[in-house]
Amino acid sequence: MDHIIRVPMGKSNSYLIKGNKGYILIDAGTQNKHENIKCALKRFKANLSDIKLIIITHVHYDHVGSLYQIKKESTAPVLVHTSEQADLANGFTYFPKGTMAFSKAISNISNKFFLSKKQFQPIKADIIIDDSFNLNTYGVEGEVIHTPGHTRGSICIILEGKYCFTGDTMFNLLPGSVYPPFANDEELLIESWKKINSYNCLKYYPGHGKEFDKEKFKISLAKRT
Ligand SMILES: [Zn+2]
Ligand SMILES: [Zn+2]
């Protein structure tokens, strides 16, 4: 999978996908991390202007923190789901609900006290999607699909029918499960997990933590259904 590059961006991951027409960037990390993307591209003798599309899996401060800078320097269009475009344009999103005792506490504290966990530089999206979006025109065999739950407009990317970029629809930080510690609607989240399962991907690339394989996802799904 030489064409998939994970770029640590503070608290979260970004991913670069190398296609026939340049790169697709998935997510934009926390604030002031745009140099990380530049460094990753440099290793492949590329620069920010080689990014042809920026996909935002969902609008949380840890996924759009460096978006303003990256968009400005790359001039690439930004794609988001229609349910997230207003948050992106406003530069503000509430911290999501916790799904476990520890994360419920973090969510409450963050919403009450930490403005930095809700605010970011506002950006106007260029491509607004609904149910799905085909990536062929960007030189990549892939599809963006709507997977609500973590947020209303969360999306995943299915690449070549084998690799799934999950955003925060899955977290790989705990052993034994990739269930996210934060989700605004857990019922919708499970429906989205079933939808993702129907693609039967081999590898999963989460917004937090390292890549994991099909077995870990299947075990996590079985525990919740
Ligand atoms: Zn999130
Ligand atoms: Zn996140």
Tab-separated table of C-alpha atoms and ligand atoms in Angstrom:
chain	number	residue	atom	x	y	z
A	1	MET	CA	0.000	0.000	0.000
A	2	ASP	CA	2.716	2.466	-1.042
A	3	HIS	CA	0.045	4.835	-2.282
A	4	ILE	CA	-1.415	5.341	1.234
A	5	ILE	CA	0.597	7.602	3.535
A	6	ARG	CA	-0.394	8.217	7.158
A	7	VAL	CA	0.597	11.657	8.438
A	8	PRO	CA	0.411	12.268	12.217
A	9	MET	CA	-1.223	15.695	12.730
A	10	GLY	CA	-1.144	16.330	16.461
A	11	LYS	CA	-3.974	14.369	18.039
A	12	SER	CA	-5.281	12.835	14.832
A	13	ASN	CA	-4.187	11.305	11.530
A	14	SER	CA	-4.318	12.690	8.058
A	15	TYR	CA	-3.852	10.426	5.046
A	16	LEU	CA	-2.457	11.109	1.615
A	17	ILE	CA	-3.604	8.898	-1.242
A	18	LYS	CA	-1.461	8.980	-4.359
A	19	GLY	CA	-3.541	8.731	-7.528
A	20	ASN	CA	-2.925	9.178	-11.251
A	21	LYS	CA	-3.543	12.915	-11.096
A	22	GLY	CA	-1.820	13.870	-7.838
A	23	TYR	CA	-2.787	13.418	-4.210
A	24	ILE	CA	-6.004	13.316	-2.245
A	25	LEU	CA	-5.698	14.502	1.351
A	26	ILE	CA	-8.032	13.117	4.002
A	27	ASP	CA	-8.473	15.411	7.039
A	28	ALA	CA	-6.354	18.300	8.274
A	29	GLY	CA	-5.397	17.673	11.905
A	30	THR	CA	-5.165	20.119	14.783
A	31	GLN	CA	-3.882	23.702	14.460
A	32	ASN	CA	-0.462	24.595	13.023
A	33	LYS	CA	0.318	21.143	11.607
A	34	HIS	CA	0.334	21.956	7.889
A	35	GLU	CA	4.132	21.570	7.803
A	36	ASN	CA	3.642	17.855	8.581
A	37	ILE	CA	1.806	17.458	5.273
A	38	LYS	CA	4.514	19.400	3.444
A	39	CYS	CA	7.243	17.161	4.930
A	40	ALA	CA	5.355	13.986	4.023
A	41	LEU	CA	4.929	15.183	0.425
A	42	LYS	CA	8.566	16.249	0.175
A	43	ARG	CA	9.659	12.637	0.721
A	44	PHE	CA	7.876	11.868	-2.559
A	45	LYS	CA	9.282	14.949	-4.291
A	46	ALA	CA	5.857	16.566	-4.200
A	47	ASN	CA	4.448	19.689	-2.593
A	48	LEU	CA	1.122	21.097	-1.435
A	49	SER	CA	0.097	22.070	-4.970
A	50	ASP	CA	0.091	18.356	-5.855
A	51	ILE	CA	-2.950	17.930	-3.611
A	52	LYS	CA	-5.970	17.915	-5.919
A	53	LEU	CA	-8.729	17.303	-3.384
A	54	ILE	CA	-9.140	17.639	0.397
A	55	ILE	CA	-11.766	15.387	1.962
A	56	ILE	CA	-12.929	16.262	5.480
A	57	THR	CA	-14.390	13.177	7.190
A	58	HIS	CA	-16.213	15.443	9.672
A	59	VAL	CA	-15.913	18.930	11.086
A	60	HIS	CA	-14.199	18.617	14.481
A	61	TYR	CA	-11.351	20.891	15.628
A	62	ASP	CA	-8.853	17.993	15.475
A	63	HIS	CA	-9.640	17.260	11.801
A	64	VAL	CA	-9.913	20.786	10.385
A	65	GLY	CA	-7.370	22.672	12.538
A	66	SER	CA	-4.803	23.163	9.763
A	67	LEU	CA	-7.294	23.177	6.904
A	68	TYR	CA	-7.250	26.936	6.341
A	69	GLN	CA	-3.500	26.964	5.711
A	70	ILE	CA	-3.441	23.789	3.612
A	71	LYS	CA	-6.332	24.967	1.437
A	72	LYS	CA	-4.702	28.364	0.944
A	73	GLU	CA	-1.337	26.931	-0.112
A	74	SER	CA	-2.611	23.985	-2.167
A	75	THR	CA	-5.681	25.740	-3.682
A	76	ALA	CA	-7.351	22.303	-3.657
A	77	PRO	CA	-11.131	22.103	-3.306
A	78	VAL	CA	-12.528	20.977	0.058
A	79	LEU	CA	-15.201	18.267	0.167
A	80	VAL	CA	-17.608	17.811	3.092
A	81	HIS	CA	-21.021	16.324	3.712
A	82	THR	CA	-23.943	18.724	3.447
A	83	SER	CA	-24.736	18.320	7.182
A	84	GLU	CA	-21.280	19.661	8.132
A	85	GLN	CA	-20.832	22.592	5.762
A	86	ALA	CA	-22.452	25.155	8.083
A	87	ASP	CA	-20.157	24.179	10.993
A	88	LEU	CA	-17.146	24.469	8.691
A	89	ALA	CA	-18.234	27.911	7.513
A	90	ASN	CA	-18.903	29.046	11.107
A	91	GLY	CA	-15.622	27.713	12.508
A	92	PHE	CA	-17.417	26.152	15.447
A	93	THR	CA	-18.610	22.653	16.396
A	94	TYR	CA	-19.696	21.359	19.796
A	95	PHE	CA	-17.626	18.549	21.262
A	96	PRO	CA	-19.411	15.206	20.578
A	97	LYS	CA	-21.201	13.156	23.228
A	98	GLY	CA	-19.274	10.483	25.140
A	99	THR	CA	-20.167	6.806	24.639
A	100	MET	CA	-18.265	5.551	27.725
A	101	ALA	CA	-17.970	6.835	31.317
A	102	PHE	CA	-14.540	8.421	30.842
A	103	SER	CA	-15.424	10.043	27.535
A	104	LYS	CA	-18.758	11.390	28.854
A	105	ALA	CA	-16.754	13.279	31.472
A	106	ILE	CA	-14.300	14.594	28.844
A	107	SER	CA	-17.187	15.686	26.622
A	108	ASN	CA	-18.924	17.609	29.434
A	109	ILE	CA	-15.758	19.346	30.574
A	110	SER	CA	-14.695	20.223	27.026
A	111	ASN	CA	-18.078	21.703	26.151
A	112	LYS	CA	-18.150	23.798	29.311
A	113	PHE	CA	-14.611	25.084	29.467
A	114	PHE	CA	-12.426	24.540	26.410
A	115	LEU	CA	-13.225	26.851	23.528
A	116	SER	CA	-10.116	25.558	21.714
A	117	LYS	CA	-11.807	22.147	21.368
A	118	LYS	CA	-14.711	23.699	19.475
A	119	GLN	CA	-13.265	26.558	17.432
A	120	PHE	CA	-11.143	26.741	14.269
A	121	GLN	CA	-10.619	29.049	11.306
A	122	PRO	CA	-13.814	29.080	9.196
A	123	ILE	CA	-13.649	27.673	5.671
A	124	LYS	CA	-16.144	27.614	2.845
A	125	ALA	CA	-16.405	24.119	1.338
A	126	ASP	CA	-16.238	23.701	-2.437
A	127	ILE	CA	-17.818	20.278	-2.929
A	128	ILE	CA	-20.863	19.382	-0.858
A	129	ILE	CA	-21.959	15.758	-0.970
A	130	ASP	CA	-25.032	13.878	0.148
A	131	ASP	CA	-25.129	10.041	-0.034
A	132	SER	CA	-21.962	9.308	-1.981
A	133	PHE	CA	-19.302	10.730	-4.288
A	134	ASN	CA	-17.126	8.973	-6.854
A	135	LEU	CA	-13.399	9.795	-6.804
A	136	ASN	CA	-12.571	8.588	-10.347
A	137	THR	CA	-12.277	12.131	-11.690
A	138	TYR	CA	-9.425	12.666	-9.198
A	139	GLY	CA	-7.448	9.724	-10.563
A	140	VAL	CA	-8.356	7.335	-7.764
A	141	GLU	CA	-10.601	4.269	-7.767
A	142	GLY	CA	-12.710	5.109	-4.766
A	143	GLU	CA	-15.942	6.330	-3.294
A	144	VAL	CA	-16.978	8.589	-0.427
A	145	ILE	CA	-19.971	7.273	1.534
A	146	HIS	CA	-22.181	8.880	4.177
A	147	THR	CA	-21.706	7.203	7.576
A	148	PRO	CA	-23.522	9.288	10.219
A	149	GLY	CA	-23.228	8.611	13.954
A	150	HIS	CA	-20.060	10.214	15.288
A	151	THR	CA	-21.530	13.360	13.725
A	152	ARG	CA	-24.513	13.784	11.398
A	153	GLY	CA	-22.344	14.351	8.356
A	154	SER	CA	-19.488	11.912	9.009
A	155	ILE	CA	-18.181	10.257	5.860
A	156	CYS	CA	-15.834	7.350	5.066
A	157	ILE	CA	-13.738	6.715	1.984
A	158	ILE	CA	-13.678	3.263	0.371
A	159	LEU	CA	-10.564	2.897	-1.765
A	160	GLU	CA	-10.337	0.161	-4.417
A	161	GLY	CA	-13.041	-1.750	-2.537
A	162	LYS	CA	-10.355	-2.847	-0.052
A	163	TYR	CA	-9.279	0.037	2.147
A	164	CYS	CA	-11.575	2.084	4.360
A	165	PHE	CA	-10.661	5.514	5.775
A	166	THR	CA	-12.979	5.823	8.737
A	167	GLY	CA	-12.470	9.272	10.243
A	168	ASP	CA	-13.869	9.045	13.799
A	169	THR	CA	-16.475	6.444	12.860
A	170	MET	CA	-13.850	4.055	14.300
A	171	PHE	CA	-11.037	4.718	16.787
A	172	ASN	CA	-8.076	2.392	17.173
A	173	LEU	CA	-6.862	3.396	20.629
A	174	LEU	CA	-8.119	0.522	22.799
A	175	PRO	CA	-7.384	-3.200	22.556
A	176	GLY	CA	-10.278	-5.415	21.534
A	177	SER	CA	-12.572	-2.794	20.010
A	178	VAL	CA	-12.602	0.109	17.578
A	179	TYR	CA	-15.845	1.553	18.944
A	180	PRO	CA	-15.497	5.358	19.145
A	181	PRO	CA	-15.433	6.922	22.647
A	182	PHE	CA	-17.417	9.810	21.186
A	183	ALA	CA	-20.576	9.721	19.054
A	184	ASN	CA	-23.602	11.989	18.895
A	185	ASP	CA	-25.969	9.192	17.775
A	186	GLU	CA	-24.961	5.607	18.593
A	187	GLU	CA	-27.939	4.022	16.838
A	188	LEU	CA	-26.998	5.715	13.578
A	189	LEU	CA	-23.364	4.802	14.193
A	190	ILE	CA	-24.186	1.078	14.304
A	191	GLU	CA	-26.238	1.396	11.103
A	192	SER	CA	-23.199	3.041	9.493
A	193	TRP	CA	-20.935	0.250	10.755
A	194	LYS	CA	-23.258	-2.291	9.069
A	195	LYS	CA	-23.087	-0.285	5.860
A	196	ILE	CA	-19.264	-0.236	6.019
A	197	ASN	CA	-19.262	-3.980	6.778
A	198	SER	CA	-21.114	-4.635	3.512
A	199	TYR	CA	-17.991	-3.452	1.623
A	200	ASN	CA	-15.947	-6.123	3.418
A	201	CYS	CA	-12.724	-4.054	3.312
A	202	LEU	CA	-9.412	-5.626	4.318
A	203	LYS	CA	-7.759	-2.649	6.037
A	204	TYR	CA	-9.078	0.287	8.021
A	205	TYR	CA	-7.393	3.668	8.497
A	206	PRO	CA	-8.851	5.545	11.480
A	207	GLY	CA	-8.702	9.204	12.479
A	208	HIS	CA	-7.044	8.183	15.752
A	209	GLY	CA	-4.602	5.297	16.179
A	210	LYS	CA	-2.913	3.005	13.706
A	211	GLU	CA	-4.423	1.054	10.830
A	212	PHE	CA	-6.103	-2.244	11.716
A	213	ASP	CA	-7.436	-5.216	9.843
A	214	LYS	CA	-10.842	-6.690	9.078
A	215	GLU	CA	-10.845	-9.057	12.073
A	216	LYS	CA	-10.675	-6.257	14.640
A	217	PHE	CA	-13.592	-4.480	12.984
A	218	LYS	CA	-15.685	-7.684	12.747
A	219	ILE	CA	-15.071	-8.478	16.439
A	220	SER	CA	-15.996	-4.920	17.437
A	221	LEU	CA	-19.173	-5.036	15.349
A	222	ALA	CA	-20.211	-8.438	16.796
A	223	LYS	CA	-19.936	-6.991	20.330
A	224	ARG	CA	-22.405	-4.230	19.464
A	225	THR	CA	-25.046	-6.118	17.467
B	1	ZN	ZN	-14.482	13.708	15.744
B	2	ZN	ZN	-11.067	13.152	16.050
